[in-house]
Structures are given as C-alpha cells and as structure tokens.
Coordinates of C-alpha atoms and ligand atoms in Angstrom, one line a residue:
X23 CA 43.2 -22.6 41.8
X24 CA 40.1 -22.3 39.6
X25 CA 37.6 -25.0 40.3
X26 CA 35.0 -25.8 37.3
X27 CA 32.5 -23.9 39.1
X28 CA 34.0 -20.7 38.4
X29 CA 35.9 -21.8 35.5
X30 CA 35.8 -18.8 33.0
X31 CA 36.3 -21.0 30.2
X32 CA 33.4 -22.9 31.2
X33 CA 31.0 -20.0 31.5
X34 CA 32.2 -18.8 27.8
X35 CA 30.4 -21.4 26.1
X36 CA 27.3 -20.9 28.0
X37 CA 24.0 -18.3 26.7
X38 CA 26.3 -14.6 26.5
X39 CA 22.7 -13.2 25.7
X40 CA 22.1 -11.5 29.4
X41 CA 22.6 -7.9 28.6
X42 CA 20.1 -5.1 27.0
X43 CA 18.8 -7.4 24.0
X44 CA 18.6 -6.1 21.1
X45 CA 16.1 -6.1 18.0
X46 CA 17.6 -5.6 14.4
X47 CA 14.4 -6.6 12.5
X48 CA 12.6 -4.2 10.0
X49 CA 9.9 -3.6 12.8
X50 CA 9.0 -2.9 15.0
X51 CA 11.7 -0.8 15.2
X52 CA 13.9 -0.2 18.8
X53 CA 11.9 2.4 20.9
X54 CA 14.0 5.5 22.6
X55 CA 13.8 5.5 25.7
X56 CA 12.3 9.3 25.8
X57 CA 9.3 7.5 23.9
X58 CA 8.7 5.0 26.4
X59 CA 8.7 7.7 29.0
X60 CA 6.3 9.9 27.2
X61 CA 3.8 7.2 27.5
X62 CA 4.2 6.3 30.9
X63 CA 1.5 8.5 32.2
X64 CA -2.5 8.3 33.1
X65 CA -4.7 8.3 30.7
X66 CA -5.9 11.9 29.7
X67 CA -9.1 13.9 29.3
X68 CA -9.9 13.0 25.6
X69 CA -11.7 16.3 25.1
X70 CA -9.3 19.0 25.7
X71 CA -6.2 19.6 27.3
X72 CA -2.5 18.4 27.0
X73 CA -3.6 15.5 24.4
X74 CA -5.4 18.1 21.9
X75 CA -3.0 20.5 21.8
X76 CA 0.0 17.9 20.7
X77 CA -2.3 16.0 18.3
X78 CA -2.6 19.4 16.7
X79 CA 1.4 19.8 16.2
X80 CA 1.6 16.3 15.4
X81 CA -1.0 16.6 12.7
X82 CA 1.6 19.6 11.4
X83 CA 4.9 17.8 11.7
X84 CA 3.7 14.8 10.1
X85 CA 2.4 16.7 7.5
X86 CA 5.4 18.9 7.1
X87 CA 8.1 15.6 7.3
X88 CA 6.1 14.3 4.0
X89 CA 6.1 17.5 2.3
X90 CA 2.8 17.0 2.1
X91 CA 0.3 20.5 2.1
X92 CA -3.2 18.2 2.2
X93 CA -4.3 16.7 4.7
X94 CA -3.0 13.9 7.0
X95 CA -5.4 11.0 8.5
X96 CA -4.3 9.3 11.8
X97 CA -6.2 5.7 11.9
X98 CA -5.7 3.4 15.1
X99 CA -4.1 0.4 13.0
X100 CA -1.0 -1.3 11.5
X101 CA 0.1 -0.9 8.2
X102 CA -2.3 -3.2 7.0
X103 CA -5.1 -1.0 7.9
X104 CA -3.3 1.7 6.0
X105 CA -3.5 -0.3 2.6
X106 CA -7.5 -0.7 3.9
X107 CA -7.8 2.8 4.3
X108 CA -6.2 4.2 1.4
X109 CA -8.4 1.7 -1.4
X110 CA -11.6 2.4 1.0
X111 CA -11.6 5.9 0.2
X112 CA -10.8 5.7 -3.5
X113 CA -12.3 2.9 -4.9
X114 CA -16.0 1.2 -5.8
X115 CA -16.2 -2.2 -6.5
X116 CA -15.1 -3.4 -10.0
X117 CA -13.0 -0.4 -10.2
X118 CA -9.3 -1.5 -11.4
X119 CA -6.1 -1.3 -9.8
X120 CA -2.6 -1.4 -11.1
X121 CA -0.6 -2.8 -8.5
X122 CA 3.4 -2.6 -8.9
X123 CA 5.0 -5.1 -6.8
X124 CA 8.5 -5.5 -6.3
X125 CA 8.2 -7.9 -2.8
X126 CA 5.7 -9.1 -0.8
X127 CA 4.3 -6.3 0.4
X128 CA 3.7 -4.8 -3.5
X129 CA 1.8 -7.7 -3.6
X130 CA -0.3 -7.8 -0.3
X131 CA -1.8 -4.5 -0.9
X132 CA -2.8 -5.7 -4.3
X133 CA -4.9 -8.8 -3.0
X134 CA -6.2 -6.4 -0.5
X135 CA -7.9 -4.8 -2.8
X136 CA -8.9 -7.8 -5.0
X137 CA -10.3 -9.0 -1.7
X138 CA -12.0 -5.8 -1.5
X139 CA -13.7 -5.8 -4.2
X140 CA -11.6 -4.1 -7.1
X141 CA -10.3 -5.8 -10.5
X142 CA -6.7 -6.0 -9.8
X143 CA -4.1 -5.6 -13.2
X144 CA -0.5 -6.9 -11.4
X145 CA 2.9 -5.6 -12.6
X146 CA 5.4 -8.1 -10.3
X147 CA 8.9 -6.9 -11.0
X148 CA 10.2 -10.1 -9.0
X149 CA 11.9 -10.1 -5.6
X150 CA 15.4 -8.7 -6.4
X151 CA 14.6 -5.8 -9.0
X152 CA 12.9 -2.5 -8.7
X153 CA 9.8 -1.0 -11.0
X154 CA 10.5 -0.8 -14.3
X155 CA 8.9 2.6 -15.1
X156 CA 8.8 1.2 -18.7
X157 CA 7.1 -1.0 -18.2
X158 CA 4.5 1.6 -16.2
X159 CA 4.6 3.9 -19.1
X160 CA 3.2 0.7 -21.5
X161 CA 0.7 -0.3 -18.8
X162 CA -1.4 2.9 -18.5
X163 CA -0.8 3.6 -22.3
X164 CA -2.8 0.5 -23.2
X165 CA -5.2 1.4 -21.2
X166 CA -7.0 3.4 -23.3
X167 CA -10.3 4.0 -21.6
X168 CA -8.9 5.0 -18.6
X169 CA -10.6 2.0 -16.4
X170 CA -7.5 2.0 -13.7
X171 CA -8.1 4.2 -11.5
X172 CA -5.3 3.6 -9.0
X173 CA -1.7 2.6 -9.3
X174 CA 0.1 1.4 -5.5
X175 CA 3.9 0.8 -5.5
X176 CA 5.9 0.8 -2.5
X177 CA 8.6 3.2 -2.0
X178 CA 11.1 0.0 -0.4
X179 CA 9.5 -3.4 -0.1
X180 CA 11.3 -4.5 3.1
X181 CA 10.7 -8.1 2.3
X182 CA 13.4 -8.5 -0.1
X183 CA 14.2 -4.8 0.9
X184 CA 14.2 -3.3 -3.0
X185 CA 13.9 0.6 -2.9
X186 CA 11.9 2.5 -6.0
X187 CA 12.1 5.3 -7.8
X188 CA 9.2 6.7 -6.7
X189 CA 9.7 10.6 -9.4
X190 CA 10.4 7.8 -11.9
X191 CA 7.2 6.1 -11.7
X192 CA 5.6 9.5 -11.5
X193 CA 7.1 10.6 -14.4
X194 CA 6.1 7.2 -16.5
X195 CA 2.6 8.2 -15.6
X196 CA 2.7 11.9 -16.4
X197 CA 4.2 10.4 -20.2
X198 CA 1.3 8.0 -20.5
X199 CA -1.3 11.0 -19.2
X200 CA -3.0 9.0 -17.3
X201 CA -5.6 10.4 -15.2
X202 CA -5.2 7.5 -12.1
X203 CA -4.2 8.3 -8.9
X204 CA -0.6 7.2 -7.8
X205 CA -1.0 5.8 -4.2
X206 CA 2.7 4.9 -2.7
X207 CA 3.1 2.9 0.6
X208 CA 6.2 4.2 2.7
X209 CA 5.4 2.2 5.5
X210 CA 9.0 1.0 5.6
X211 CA 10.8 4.3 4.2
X212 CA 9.1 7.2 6.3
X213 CA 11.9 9.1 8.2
X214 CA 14.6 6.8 6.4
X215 CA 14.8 7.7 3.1
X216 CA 14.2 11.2 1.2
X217 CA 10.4 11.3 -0.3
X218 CA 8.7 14.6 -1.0
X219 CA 5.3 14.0 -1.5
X220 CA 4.2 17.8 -3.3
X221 CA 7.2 17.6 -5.7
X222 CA 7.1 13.9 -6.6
X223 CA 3.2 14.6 -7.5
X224 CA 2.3 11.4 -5.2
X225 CA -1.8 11.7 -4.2
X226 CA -1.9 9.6 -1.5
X227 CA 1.2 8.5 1.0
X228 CA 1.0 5.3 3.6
X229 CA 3.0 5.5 6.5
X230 CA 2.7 3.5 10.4
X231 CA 4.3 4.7 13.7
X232 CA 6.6 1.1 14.2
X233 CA 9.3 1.7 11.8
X234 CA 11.2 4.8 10.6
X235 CA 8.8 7.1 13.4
X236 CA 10.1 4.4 16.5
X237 CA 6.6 4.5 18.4
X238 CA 4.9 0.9 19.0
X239 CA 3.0 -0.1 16.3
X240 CA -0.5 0.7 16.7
X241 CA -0.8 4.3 14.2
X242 CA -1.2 4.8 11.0
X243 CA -0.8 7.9 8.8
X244 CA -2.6 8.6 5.2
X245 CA -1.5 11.9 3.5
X246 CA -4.1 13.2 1.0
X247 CA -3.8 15.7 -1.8
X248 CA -6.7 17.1 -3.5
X249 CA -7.0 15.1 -6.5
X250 CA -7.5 12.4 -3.8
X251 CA -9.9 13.9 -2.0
X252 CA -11.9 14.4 -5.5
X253 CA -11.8 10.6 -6.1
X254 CA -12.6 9.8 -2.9
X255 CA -15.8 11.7 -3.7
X256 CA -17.7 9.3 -5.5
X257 CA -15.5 5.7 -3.8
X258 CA -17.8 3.3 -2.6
X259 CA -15.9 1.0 -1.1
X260 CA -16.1 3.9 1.5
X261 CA -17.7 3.0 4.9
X262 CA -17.5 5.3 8.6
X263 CA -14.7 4.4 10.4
X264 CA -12.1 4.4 7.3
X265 CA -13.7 7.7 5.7
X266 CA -11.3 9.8 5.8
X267 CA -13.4 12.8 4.7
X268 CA -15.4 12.1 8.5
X269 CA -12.0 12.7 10.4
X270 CA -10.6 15.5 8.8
X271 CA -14.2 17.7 9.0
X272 CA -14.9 16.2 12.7
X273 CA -15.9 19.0 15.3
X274 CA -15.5 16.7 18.1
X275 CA -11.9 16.1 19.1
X276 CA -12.2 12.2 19.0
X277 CA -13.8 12.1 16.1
X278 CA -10.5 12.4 14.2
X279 CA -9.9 8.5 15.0
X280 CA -13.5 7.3 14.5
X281 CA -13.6 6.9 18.5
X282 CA -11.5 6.8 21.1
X283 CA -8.1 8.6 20.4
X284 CA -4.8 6.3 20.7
X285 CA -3.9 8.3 23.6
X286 CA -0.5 7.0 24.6
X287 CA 0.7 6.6 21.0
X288 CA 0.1 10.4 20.4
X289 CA 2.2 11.0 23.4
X290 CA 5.1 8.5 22.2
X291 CA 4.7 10.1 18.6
X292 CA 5.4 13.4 19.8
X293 CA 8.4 12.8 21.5
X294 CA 9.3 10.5 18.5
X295 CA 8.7 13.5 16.2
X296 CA 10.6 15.5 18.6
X297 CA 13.8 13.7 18.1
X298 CA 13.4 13.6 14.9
X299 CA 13.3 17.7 14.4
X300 CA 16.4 17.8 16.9
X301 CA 18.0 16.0 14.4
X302 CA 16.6 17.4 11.3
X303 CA 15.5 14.8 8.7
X304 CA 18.1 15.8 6.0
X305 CA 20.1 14.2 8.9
X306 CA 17.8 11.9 9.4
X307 CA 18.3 10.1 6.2
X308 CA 22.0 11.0 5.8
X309 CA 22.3 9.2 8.5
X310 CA 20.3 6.2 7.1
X311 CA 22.5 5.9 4.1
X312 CA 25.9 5.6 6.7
X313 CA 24.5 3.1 8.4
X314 CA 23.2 1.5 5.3
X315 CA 26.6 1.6 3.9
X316 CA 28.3 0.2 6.7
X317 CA 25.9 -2.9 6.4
X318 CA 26.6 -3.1 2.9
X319 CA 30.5 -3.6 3.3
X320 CA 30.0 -6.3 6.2
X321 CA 28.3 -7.8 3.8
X322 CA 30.1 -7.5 0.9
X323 CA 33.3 -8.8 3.1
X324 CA 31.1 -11.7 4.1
X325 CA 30.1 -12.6 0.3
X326 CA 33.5 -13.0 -0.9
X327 CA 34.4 -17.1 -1.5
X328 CA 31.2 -17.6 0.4
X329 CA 27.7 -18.1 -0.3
X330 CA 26.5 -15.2 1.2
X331 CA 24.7 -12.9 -1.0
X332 CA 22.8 -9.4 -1.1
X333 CA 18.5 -10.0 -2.6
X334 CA 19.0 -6.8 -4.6
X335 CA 22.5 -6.8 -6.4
X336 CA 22.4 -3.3 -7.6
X337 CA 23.3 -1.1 -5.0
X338 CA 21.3 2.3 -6.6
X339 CA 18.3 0.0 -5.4
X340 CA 18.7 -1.1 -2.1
X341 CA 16.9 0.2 0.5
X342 CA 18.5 2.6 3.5
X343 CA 16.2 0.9 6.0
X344 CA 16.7 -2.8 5.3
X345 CA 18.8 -4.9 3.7
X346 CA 18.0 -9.0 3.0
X347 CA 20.5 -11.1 3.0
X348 CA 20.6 -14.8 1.3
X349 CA 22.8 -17.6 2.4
X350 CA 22.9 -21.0 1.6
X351 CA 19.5 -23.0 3.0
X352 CA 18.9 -23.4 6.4
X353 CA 22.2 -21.1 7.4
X354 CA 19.8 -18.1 7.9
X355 CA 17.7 -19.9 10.2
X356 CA 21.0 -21.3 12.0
X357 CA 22.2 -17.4 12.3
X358 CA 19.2 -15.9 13.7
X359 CA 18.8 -18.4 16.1
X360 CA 22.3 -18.6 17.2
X361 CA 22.2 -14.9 17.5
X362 CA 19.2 -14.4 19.7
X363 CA 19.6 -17.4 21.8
X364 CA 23.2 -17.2 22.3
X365 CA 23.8 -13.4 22.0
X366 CA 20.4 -11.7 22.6
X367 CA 20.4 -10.2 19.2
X368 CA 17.0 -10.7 17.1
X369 CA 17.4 -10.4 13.1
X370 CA 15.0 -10.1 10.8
X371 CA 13.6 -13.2 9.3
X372 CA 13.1 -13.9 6.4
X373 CA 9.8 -13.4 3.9
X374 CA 8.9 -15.6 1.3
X375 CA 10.4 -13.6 -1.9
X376 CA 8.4 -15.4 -4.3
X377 CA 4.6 -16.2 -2.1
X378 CA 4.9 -19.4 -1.0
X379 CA 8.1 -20.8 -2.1
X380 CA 8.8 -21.9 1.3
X381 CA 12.3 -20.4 0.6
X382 CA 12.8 -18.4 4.0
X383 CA 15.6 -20.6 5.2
X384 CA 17.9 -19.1 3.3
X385 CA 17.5 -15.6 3.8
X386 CA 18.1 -13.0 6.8
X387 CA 17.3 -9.4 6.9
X388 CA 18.4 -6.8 8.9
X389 CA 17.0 -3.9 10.0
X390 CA 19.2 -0.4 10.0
X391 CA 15.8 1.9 10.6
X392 CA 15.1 4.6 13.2
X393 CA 16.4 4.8 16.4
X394 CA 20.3 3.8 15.6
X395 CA 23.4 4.6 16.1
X396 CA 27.5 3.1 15.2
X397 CA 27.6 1.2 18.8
X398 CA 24.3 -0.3 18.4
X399 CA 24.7 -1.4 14.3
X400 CA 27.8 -2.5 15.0
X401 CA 27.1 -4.7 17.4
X402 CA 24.3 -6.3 15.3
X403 CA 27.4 -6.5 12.4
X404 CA 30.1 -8.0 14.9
X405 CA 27.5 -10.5 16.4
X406 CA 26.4 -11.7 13.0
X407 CA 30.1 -12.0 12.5
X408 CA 30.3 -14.5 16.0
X409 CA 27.4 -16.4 15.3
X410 CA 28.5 -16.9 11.2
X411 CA 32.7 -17.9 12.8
X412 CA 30.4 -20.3 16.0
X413 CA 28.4 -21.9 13.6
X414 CA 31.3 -22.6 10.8
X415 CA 29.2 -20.7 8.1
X416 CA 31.5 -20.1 4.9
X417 CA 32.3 -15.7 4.7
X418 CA 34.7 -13.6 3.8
X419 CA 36.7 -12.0 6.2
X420 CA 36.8 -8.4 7.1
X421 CA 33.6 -7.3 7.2
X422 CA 34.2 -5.5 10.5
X423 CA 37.0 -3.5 9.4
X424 CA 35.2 -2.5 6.4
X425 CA 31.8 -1.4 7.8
X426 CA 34.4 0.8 10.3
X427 CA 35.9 2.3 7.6
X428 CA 33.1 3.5 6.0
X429 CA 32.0 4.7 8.9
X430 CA 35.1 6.3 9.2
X431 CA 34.8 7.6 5.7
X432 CA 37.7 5.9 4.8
X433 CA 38.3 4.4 1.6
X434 CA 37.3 0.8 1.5
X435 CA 40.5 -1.5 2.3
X436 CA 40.4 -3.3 -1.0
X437 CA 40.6 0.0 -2.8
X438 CA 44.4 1.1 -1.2
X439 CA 46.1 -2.3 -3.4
Ligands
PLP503 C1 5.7 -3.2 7.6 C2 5.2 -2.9 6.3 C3 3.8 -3.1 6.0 C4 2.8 -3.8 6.9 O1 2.8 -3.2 8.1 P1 2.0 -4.0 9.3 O2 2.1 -3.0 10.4 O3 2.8 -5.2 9.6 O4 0.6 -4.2 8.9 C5 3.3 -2.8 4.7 N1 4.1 -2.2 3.8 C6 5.4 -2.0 4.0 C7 6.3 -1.4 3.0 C8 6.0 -2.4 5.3 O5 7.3 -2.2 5.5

C-alpha cells in the first residue's frame, strides 16, 4: 500500500524544476559546455604565448563571420559599451545623429548619444513594425547641409524582437546620397541571422560575446571600414580607452583592450568560434530560421480563440533569434514565473515596448539564439505549454504538434483539410 509519504500523486504537484535548468531568454544566451571548459584554466602570461596566438585567429574569424575586411575592435564591456564605443569614435559634440528605432534598444543608443553630447533627430517606427526605408530616404533628403553625420538602426531589436532590412536601409541612403555613416547594432543578430557587412555597405558593425557567440557577457566587438576610420579622424567625443585607432596600432599585446586583456573570455570565444566554424554559419543561421519557425507555429497554435498574440505580425519581420510574445495582462508574468519556479525554465521577460508604459505584464519573450538544439527548444515550447494548461490561460491547441512538424518539414496540419 502507498502511504502519503511516497504517494506519487502527491509528489506531482510539488516544484518538478530539479533537473538541468534551463535559460530561454535573449541573453545571456546558454553556454556549451566546451566554452565553460575552455575557461577553466590559470590565468596566462598576458604577453606572449597560448593567449596571443588565439586572440590573433579570433581577431580573423570575427572578422571573417561579419564579412567585414577592416578592422575589428575587442572592448572589455557589454553591449552598452559597444553603443559608447561606436558614437566615441565618430562623433564631436553637437554633431547630429539619426537614430532609427524600432524597440527599445533603437532607442537606448539614441539617448546614449544625446547624453553624450550629440543632437539626436529620432525616427521611432513603434514596437511592432520594422524601418521604413521611406521614410530614411525623406530624412537624409531634407537634410540638405549634410549636418547628420551618423544613422544607428538595429539589425533585430530583441525587445519587441522586430528584424530590419538592414541592404534596404542602405539602399535608402545611397538614393538620398548622403554622405553619413550607417552604424548598425547586431548585438542580438550576430551568428543568428545572415548580415554581410562589405556587401551591405554597413561602416561600422556592434556585436557582444552573450548572445548569438554563447561566451558570458563581458566582450564586445566593433567592426570598422575605412570611411569609419576617416570620420573617426576628426571625432571628439574620442577619449583613450574607447579609441579605437589606439588598439588597432598598439605594439604591446595588451594594448589591444586599453589594459588588461579579458583573458578567459578570449579562451571561451575561441572555442565558441570553434563551434561555430564546425558548423559553418550558413548552417548557423539555417538553423536559426528552423528553430524560429518551430516557435512560430507553437505560437500560432497558441493564438487561435486565445488572446495570445505575436509583437510583430508580419512574419518577413520577425527576428530568427527572438520572438515576443503578448498575452492578456498579468498572464505573462503568471507564465514565466510558473515556469521557472515550477519547471526550472527561465523565459524572457518582458521590455517596455513603448518606454515607460509599464506594459510588461503582458508580454513574454523567448529566446531561440546560439547554442540550441530540437530537445532543448522543445522543451522550452512543451513547458510553456504546461505552465499556460496549470495556470488555465486561454490557447489554442496543438502547438506541439505543429512546431514538430515543422521541424519535421511537414506541412503544417491545418494545411492537409
Ligand atoms: C542585448 C542588446 C543590447 C544591450 O546589450 P547589453 O549587453 O545588455 O548592454 C543592445 N542592443 C541589442 C540589439 C541587444 O540585443
């Protein structure tokens, strides 16, 4: 006989999070475990050696995974520090900016530089639609003495996870011929979604080691062309440890990163950039766009009769690494915390769409960037599907068998009526 103690039952409605967690949010992104290992080592001779040699190659790869042929800047820092770094070297005070925003982070980089000292023109596409080169086109057009000097858009804002056309944009400035610099921020989309920063004609490229490159947070990347590096020339808003000109000439090995090199980080990268070369990053993103899509049909099963939503409606816009999901309010919050108390699985939270509309109750993200594979997604999918059936949130049914088909490349259930 089965006393309570050991009741099975009983232990069923207790915490089933005691397992490997797991962490679906737009990063940082999960780690592999061959990048925790590379770092578990001494510290190294900063000088020569082991660590100089690979910071060498990982200078190259970087490079070569942008498609960039100038020069790449490694700054201990977040990607906050990469928005720093990137207006630092280009701008003086009272210089203006034109800042696309289609999210949050559009718009952070923008008030950086405010804060910084430049005049900031804002172009805010709102929180569910992508640039409207158009509107670009009109921007630069009107301005007739050339006074901006930079335009920043962000490849996918991966607050209300909206992707851009980043040769689009491009284009809308080559129509206007504009002289400014176009400065994008793929903090979120490096490693997850094409870019091709030579053939896009993109100057100057953010990227940070805690998303598509899984390695901690801690790096981040700048990828320069020439016309940058003319700008940069005469930027004021220049000082040493973000001048980028300093590290890219320096003689001294750790002069490269103002100081002290981020000596276990370059170890993790390298194994990072390892797997992703085994891979190869056509893969890479291929991959990305599976997963993306299986996401997509739990979520479109989800929406039906329910009032589960995706932010950005039009598929051709929705970002490969993220995708942000809206519920009715205060079911979001209920979700995430069901699901990482209850089931150890951590989704993204949600970012104000609109800056500080207090909104973030009704809005879930989750992360499908870097180091991922069917067992791991689909677990995130089928426990968002528990926690939504525990809670008695409204959704459509299905949403497992629909993100298996497509990973199946089946076609989608619905369609076979
Ligand atoms: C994550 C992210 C940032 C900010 O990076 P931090 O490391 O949090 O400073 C900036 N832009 C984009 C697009 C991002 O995804």
């Amino acid at each position: 006989m089965i006393t309570d103690a050991i009741d099975p039952l009983q232990d069923s409605i207790m915490s089933l999070a005691y397992g490997r967690d797991h962490l679906a949010i737009p990063g940082p992104s999960v780690i592999p475990e061959r990048v925790l290992r590379a770092m578990h080592r001494p510290a190294p001779n900063i000088y020569a050696g082991d660590l100089v040699d690979i910071t060498e190659t990982i200078f190259q790869d970087l490079g070569s995974l942008a498609r960039c042929s100038g020069d790449t800047v490694i700054y201990i820092g977040n990607g906050h520090a990469a928005w720093e770094a990137s207006l630092s070297n280009t701008l003086s005070r009272g210089d203006k900016l034109l800042g696309l925003a289609t999210g949050r982070f559009g718009l952070g980089w923008a008030q950086a530089a405010e804060a910084m000292g430049a005049e900031v023109q804002m172009l805010d596409f709102g929180a569910g639609k992508p640039v409207d080169p158009g509107q670009v086109e009109a921007a630069l057009r009107a301005d007739t003495e050339h006074r901006i000097k930079v335009v920043t858009t962000v490849q996918t804002d991966t607050g209300t996870s909206v992707t851009n056309d980043i040769p689009a944009i491009r284009a809308a400035i080559d129509a206007a011929q504009h002289p400014a610099l176009f400065m994008v921020d793929c903090i979120a989309s490096f490693a997850c979604e094409p870019f091709d920063m030579d053939a896009w004609g993109v100057d100057v490229m953010l990227a940070a080691s805690q998303k598509g490159l899984m390695t901690p947070p801690g790096l981040a990347f700048l990828f320069i062309n020439d016309k940058a590096h003319e700008v940069s020339q005469s930027a004021n808003l220049k000082t040493p440890y973000w001048d980028w000109h300093s590290r890219i000439t320096a003689s001294v090995f750790p002069m490269k990163f103002g100081g002290t090199p981020p000596t276990h980080h370059l170890f993790g990268l390298r194994e990072a950039l390892n797997i992703l070369q085994e891979e190869g990053i056509e893969n890479t993103w291929q991959r990305h766009r599976s997963l993306a899509s299986c996401v997509w049909a739990a979520v479109d099963a989800w929406a039906s009769g329910s009032h589960i939503s995706f932010n950005v409606s039009d598929p051709a816009h929705r970002s490969p690494a993220v995708t942000t999901i809206k519920t009715a309010d205060g079911e979001a919050s209920a979700l995430r915390e069901w699901c990482e108390t209850e089931a150890g699985l951590t989704l993204g939270v949600g970012l104000d769409l609109v800056p500080a509309d207090g909104g973030t109750h009704n809005l879930f993200r989750i992360g499908h960037m870097g180091h991922l594979n069917p067992p791991m997604l689909l677990g995130t999918l089928a426990t968002t599907d528990v926690g939504l059936k525990a809670l008695g949130i409204a959704h459509g049914s299905g949403a497992l068998e629909s993100a298996c088909r497509v990973l199946a490349n089946l076609p989608a259930a619905t369609d076979l009526q």
